[in-house]
Amino acid sequence: MGQIIEHAVAAIGLQIAFQIAFYYGLAGIAAVVAYRGMLLGSVRNLLLGGGARLGGGTSVRSGAWC
């Protein structure tokens, strides 16, 4: 009985971690899409503002799929 509860808690924890990573990735990608007008204003804005968010969002989201 103890192993069943232990495995159930572990599965729920992994599911919650997956959901957090998935939505964090979506938020990073959505920020780039929402501010694309400002980001395309200069190369600096694109690299510092968009590159960090898009890179972080895609890496977290791709990590959620593994």
CSV table of N, CA, C and O in Angstrom, one decimal:
chain,number,residue,atom,x,y,z
A,1,MET,N,0.8,-1.2,0.0
A,1,MET,CA,0.0,0.0,0.0
A,1,MET,C,0.9,1.3,0.0
A,1,MET,O,0.5,2.2,-0.6
A,2,GLY,N,2.0,1.2,0.7
A,2,GLY,CA,2.9,2.4,0.8
A,2,GLY,C,3.5,2.7,-0.6
A,2,GLY,O,3.7,3.9,-0.9
A,3,GLN,N,3.8,1.7,-1.3
A,3,GLN,CA,4.4,1.9,-2.7
A,3,GLN,C,3.4,2.5,-3.6
A,3,GLN,O,3.8,3.4,-4.4
A,4,ILE,N,2.2,2.1,-3.5
A,4,ILE,CA,1.1,2.7,-4.4
A,4,ILE,C,1.0,4.2,-4.1
A,4,ILE,O,0.9,5.0,-5.0
A,5,ILE,N,0.9,4.6,-2.8
A,5,ILE,CA,0.8,6.0,-2.5
A,5,ILE,C,2.1,6.8,-2.9
A,5,ILE,O,2.0,7.9,-3.5
A,6,GLU,N,3.2,6.1,-2.7
A,6,GLU,CA,4.5,6.8,-3.1
A,6,GLU,C,4.5,7.0,-4.6
A,6,GLU,O,4.9,8.1,-5.1
A,7,HIS,N,4.1,6.0,-5.4
A,7,HIS,CA,4.1,6.2,-6.9
A,7,HIS,C,3.1,7.2,-7.3
A,7,HIS,O,3.3,7.9,-8.3
A,8,ALA,N,1.9,7.2,-6.7
A,8,ALA,CA,0.9,8.2,-7.0
A,8,ALA,C,1.3,9.6,-6.8
A,8,ALA,O,1.1,10.5,-7.6
A,9,VAL,N,2.0,9.8,-5.6
A,9,VAL,CA,2.5,11.2,-5.3
A,9,VAL,C,3.6,11.6,-6.3
A,9,VAL,O,3.6,12.7,-6.8
A,10,ALA,N,4.5,10.7,-6.7
A,10,ALA,CA,5.5,11.0,-7.6
A,10,ALA,C,4.9,11.3,-9.0
A,10,ALA,O,5.4,12.2,-9.7
A,11,ALA,N,3.9,10.6,-9.4
A,11,ALA,CA,3.3,10.8,-10.7
A,11,ALA,C,2.6,12.2,-10.7
A,11,ALA,O,2.7,12.9,-11.7
A,12,ILE,N,1.9,12.5,-9.6
A,12,ILE,CA,1.3,13.9,-9.6
A,12,ILE,C,2.3,15.0,-9.6
A,12,ILE,O,2.1,16.0,-10.2
A,13,GLY,N,3.4,14.8,-8.9
A,13,GLY,CA,4.5,15.8,-8.9
A,13,GLY,C,5.1,16.0,-10.3
A,13,GLY,O,5.3,17.1,-10.7
A,14,LEU,N,5.3,14.9,-11.0
A,14,LEU,CA,5.8,15.0,-12.4
A,14,LEU,C,4.8,15.7,-13.3
A,14,LEU,O,5.2,16.5,-14.1
A,15,GLN,N,3.5,15.4,-13.1
A,15,GLN,CA,2.5,16.1,-13.9
A,15,GLN,C,2.5,17.6,-13.7
A,15,GLN,O,2.4,18.4,-14.6
A,16,ILE,N,2.6,18.0,-12.4
A,16,ILE,CA,2.5,19.4,-12.1
A,16,ILE,C,3.8,20.1,-12.6
A,16,ILE,O,3.7,21.2,-13.2
A,17,ALA,N,4.9,19.4,-12.5
A,17,ALA,CA,6.2,20.0,-13.1
A,17,ALA,C,6.1,20.2,-14.6
A,17,ALA,O,6.5,21.2,-15.2
A,18,PHE,N,5.5,19.2,-15.3
A,18,PHE,CA,5.3,19.3,-16.7
A,18,PHE,C,4.4,20.5,-17.1
A,18,PHE,O,4.7,21.2,-18.0
A,19,GLN,N,3.3,20.6,-16.3
A,19,GLN,CA,2.4,21.7,-16.6
A,19,GLN,C,3.1,23.1,-16.4
A,19,GLN,O,2.9,24.0,-17.2
A,20,ILE,N,3.8,23.2,-15.4
A,20,ILE,CA,4.5,24.5,-15.1
A,20,ILE,C,5.5,24.8,-16.2
A,20,ILE,O,5.6,25.9,-16.8
A,21,ALA,N,6.3,23.8,-16.6
A,21,ALA,CA,7.3,24.0,-17.7
A,21,ALA,C,6.6,24.3,-19.0
A,21,ALA,O,7.0,25.2,-19.8
A,22,PHE,N,5.5,23.6,-19.3
A,22,PHE,CA,4.7,23.9,-20.5
A,22,PHE,C,4.2,25.3,-20.6
A,22,PHE,O,4.4,26.0,-21.6
A,23,TYR,N,3.5,25.7,-19.5
A,23,TYR,CA,3.0,27.1,-19.6
A,23,TYR,C,4.0,28.2,-19.5
A,23,TYR,O,3.8,29.3,-20.0
A,24,TYR,N,5.1,27.9,-18.8
A,24,TYR,CA,6.2,28.9,-18.8
A,24,TYR,C,6.8,29.1,-20.2
A,24,TYR,O,7.1,30.2,-20.6
A,25,GLY,N,6.9,28.0,-20.9
A,25,GLY,CA,7.4,28.0,-22.3
A,25,GLY,C,6.4,28.8,-23.2
A,25,GLY,O,6.8,29.6,-24.0
A,26,LEU,N,5.1,28.5,-23.0
A,26,LEU,CA,4.1,29.3,-23.8
A,26,LEU,C,4.2,30.8,-23.5
A,26,LEU,O,4.0,31.6,-24.4
A,27,ALA,N,4.4,31.1,-22.2
A,27,ALA,CA,4.5,32.5,-21.8
A,27,ALA,C,5.7,33.2,-22.5
A,27,ALA,O,5.6,34.4,-22.9
A,28,GLY,N,6.8,32.5,-22.6
A,28,GLY,CA,8.0,33.1,-23.2
A,28,GLY,C,7.7,33.4,-24.7
A,28,GLY,O,8.1,34.4,-25.3
A,29,ILE,N,7.1,32.4,-25.4
A,29,ILE,CA,6.8,32.6,-26.8
A,29,ILE,C,5.8,33.6,-27.0
A,29,ILE,O,5.9,34.4,-27.9
A,30,ALA,N,4.7,33.7,-26.1
A,30,ALA,CA,3.7,34.7,-26.3
A,30,ALA,C,4.2,36.1,-26.1
A,30,ALA,O,3.8,37.0,-26.7
A,31,ALA,N,5.2,36.2,-25.2
A,31,ALA,CA,5.8,37.6,-25.0
A,31,ALA,C,6.5,38.1,-26.2
A,31,ALA,O,6.4,39.3,-26.6
A,32,VAL,N,7.2,37.2,-26.9
A,32,VAL,CA,7.8,37.6,-28.2
A,32,VAL,C,6.8,38.0,-29.2
A,32,VAL,O,6.9,39.0,-29.9
A,33,VAL,N,5.7,37.2,-29.3
A,33,VAL,CA,4.7,37.5,-30.3
A,33,VAL,C,4.0,38.8,-30.0
A,33,VAL,O,3.7,39.6,-30.8
A,34,ALA,N,3.7,39.0,-28.7
A,34,ALA,CA,3.0,40.2,-28.3
A,34,ALA,C,3.8,41.5,-28.5
A,34,ALA,O,3.2,42.5,-28.8
A,35,TYR,N,5.1,41.4,-28.3
A,35,TYR,CA,5.9,42.6,-28.4
A,35,TYR,C,6.8,42.6,-29.7
A,35,TYR,O,7.8,43.3,-29.7
A,36,ARG,N,6.3,41.9,-30.7
A,36,ARG,CA,7.1,41.8,-31.9
A,36,ARG,C,7.3,43.2,-32.6
A,36,ARG,O,8.4,43.4,-33.2
A,37,GLY,N,6.4,44.1,-32.5
A,37,GLY,CA,6.6,45.4,-33.0
A,37,GLY,C,7.7,46.2,-32.4
A,37,GLY,O,8.5,46.8,-33.1
A,38,MET,N,7.8,46.1,-31.1
A,38,MET,CA,8.9,46.8,-30.4
A,38,MET,C,10.2,46.0,-30.6
A,38,MET,O,11.3,46.7,-30.8
A,39,LEU,N,10.2,44.7,-30.7
A,39,LEU,CA,11.4,44.0,-30.8
A,39,LEU,C,12.0,44.2,-32.2
A,39,LEU,O,13.2,44.1,-32.4
A,40,LEU,N,11.2,44.4,-33.2
A,40,LEU,CA,11.8,44.6,-34.6
A,40,LEU,C,12.2,46.0,-34.8
A,40,LEU,O,12.7,46.3,-35.9
A,41,GLY,N,12.2,46.9,-33.8
A,41,GLY,CA,12.6,48.3,-33.9
A,41,GLY,C,14.1,48.4,-34.0
A,41,GLY,O,14.6,49.3,-34.7
A,42,SER,N,14.9,47.5,-33.4
A,42,SER,CA,16.3,47.6,-33.5
A,42,SER,C,16.9,46.2,-33.2
A,42,SER,O,16.2,45.3,-32.6
A,43,VAL,N,18.1,46.0,-33.6
A,43,VAL,CA,18.8,44.7,-33.4
A,43,VAL,C,19.0,44.5,-31.9
A,43,VAL,O,18.9,43.3,-31.4
A,44,ARG,N,19.3,45.5,-31.2
A,44,ARG,CA,19.5,45.4,-29.7
A,44,ARG,C,18.3,44.9,-29.0
A,44,ARG,O,18.3,44.0,-28.2
A,45,ASN,N,17.1,45.5,-29.4
A,45,ASN,CA,15.9,45.1,-28.8
A,45,ASN,C,15.6,43.6,-29.1
A,45,ASN,O,15.1,42.9,-28.3
A,46,LEU,N,15.8,43.3,-30.4
A,46,LEU,CA,15.5,41.9,-30.8
A,46,LEU,C,16.4,40.9,-30.1
A,46,LEU,O,15.9,39.9,-29.6
A,47,LEU,N,17.7,41.2,-30.0
A,47,LEU,CA,18.6,40.2,-29.3
A,47,LEU,C,18.4,40.1,-27.8
A,47,LEU,O,18.3,39.0,-27.2
A,48,LEU,N,18.3,41.3,-27.2
A,48,LEU,CA,18.2,41.3,-25.7
A,48,LEU,C,16.7,41.0,-25.2
A,48,LEU,O,16.5,40.3,-24.3
A,49,GLY,N,15.8,41.5,-25.9
A,49,GLY,CA,14.4,41.3,-25.5
A,49,GLY,C,13.7,40.1,-26.0
A,49,GLY,O,13.1,39.4,-25.3
A,50,GLY,N,13.9,39.9,-27.3
A,50,GLY,CA,13.3,38.7,-27.9
A,50,GLY,C,14.1,37.4,-27.8
A,50,GLY,O,13.5,36.4,-27.6
A,51,GLY,N,15.4,37.5,-28.0
A,51,GLY,CA,16.2,36.3,-28.0
A,51,GLY,C,16.2,35.6,-26.7
A,51,GLY,O,16.1,34.4,-26.7
A,52,ALA,N,16.2,36.4,-25.6
A,52,ALA,CA,16.2,35.7,-24.3
A,52,ALA,C,14.9,35.0,-24.0
A,52,ALA,O,14.9,33.9,-23.5
A,53,ARG,N,13.8,35.7,-24.3
A,53,ARG,CA,12.5,35.1,-24.0
A,53,ARG,C,12.2,34.0,-25.0
A,53,ARG,O,11.7,33.0,-24.5
A,54,LEU,N,12.5,34.1,-26.2
A,54,LEU,CA,12.2,33.0,-27.2
A,54,LEU,C,13.1,31.8,-26.9
A,54,LEU,O,12.7,30.7,-26.9
A,55,GLY,N,14.4,32.1,-26.6
A,55,GLY,CA,15.3,31.0,-26.2
A,55,GLY,C,14.9,30.3,-25.0
A,55,GLY,O,14.9,29.1,-24.9
A,56,GLY,N,14.5,31.1,-23.9
A,56,GLY,CA,14.1,30.5,-22.7
A,56,GLY,C,12.8,29.7,-22.8
A,56,GLY,O,12.6,28.6,-22.3
A,57,GLY,N,11.9,30.3,-23.6
A,57,GLY,CA,10.6,29.7,-23.8
A,57,GLY,C,10.7,28.4,-24.5
A,57,GLY,O,10.1,27.4,-24.2
A,58,THR,N,11.5,28.4,-25.6
A,58,THR,CA,11.6,27.1,-26.4
A,58,THR,C,12.4,26.1,-25.7
A,58,THR,O,12.1,24.9,-25.8
A,59,SER,N,13.4,26.5,-24.9
A,59,SER,CA,14.2,25.5,-24.2
A,59,SER,C,13.4,24.8,-23.1
A,59,SER,O,13.4,23.6,-22.9
A,60,VAL,N,12.6,25.6,-22.3
A,60,VAL,CA,11.8,25.1,-21.3
A,60,VAL,C,10.7,24.2,-21.9
A,60,VAL,O,10.4,23.1,-21.4
A,61,ARG,N,10.1,24.7,-22.9
A,61,ARG,CA,9.0,23.9,-23.5
A,61,ARG,C,9.5,22.6,-24.1
A,61,ARG,O,8.9,21.6,-24.0
A,62,SER,N,10.7,22.6,-24.8
A,62,SER,CA,11.2,21.4,-25.3
A,62,SER,C,11.7,20.5,-24.2
A,62,SER,O,11.6,19.2,-24.4
A,63,GLY,N,12.1,21.0,-23.1
A,63,GLY,CA,12.4,20.2,-21.9
A,63,GLY,C,11.2,19.5,-21.3
A,63,GLY,O,11.3,18.4,-20.8
A,64,ALA,N,10.1,20.1,-21.5
A,64,ALA,CA,8.8,19.5,-21.0
A,64,ALA,C,8.4,18.3,-21.8
A,64,ALA,O,7.7,17.4,-21.3
A,65,TRP,N,8.8,18.2,-23.0
A,65,TRP,CA,8.4,17.1,-23.9
A,65,TRP,C,9.3,15.9,-23.6
A,65,TRP,O,9.0,14.8,-24.0
A,66,CYS,N,10.5,16.1,-23.0
A,66,CYS,CA,11.4,14.9,-22.8
A,66,CYS,C,11.0,14.0,-21.7
A,66,CYS,O,10.3,14.3,-20.8
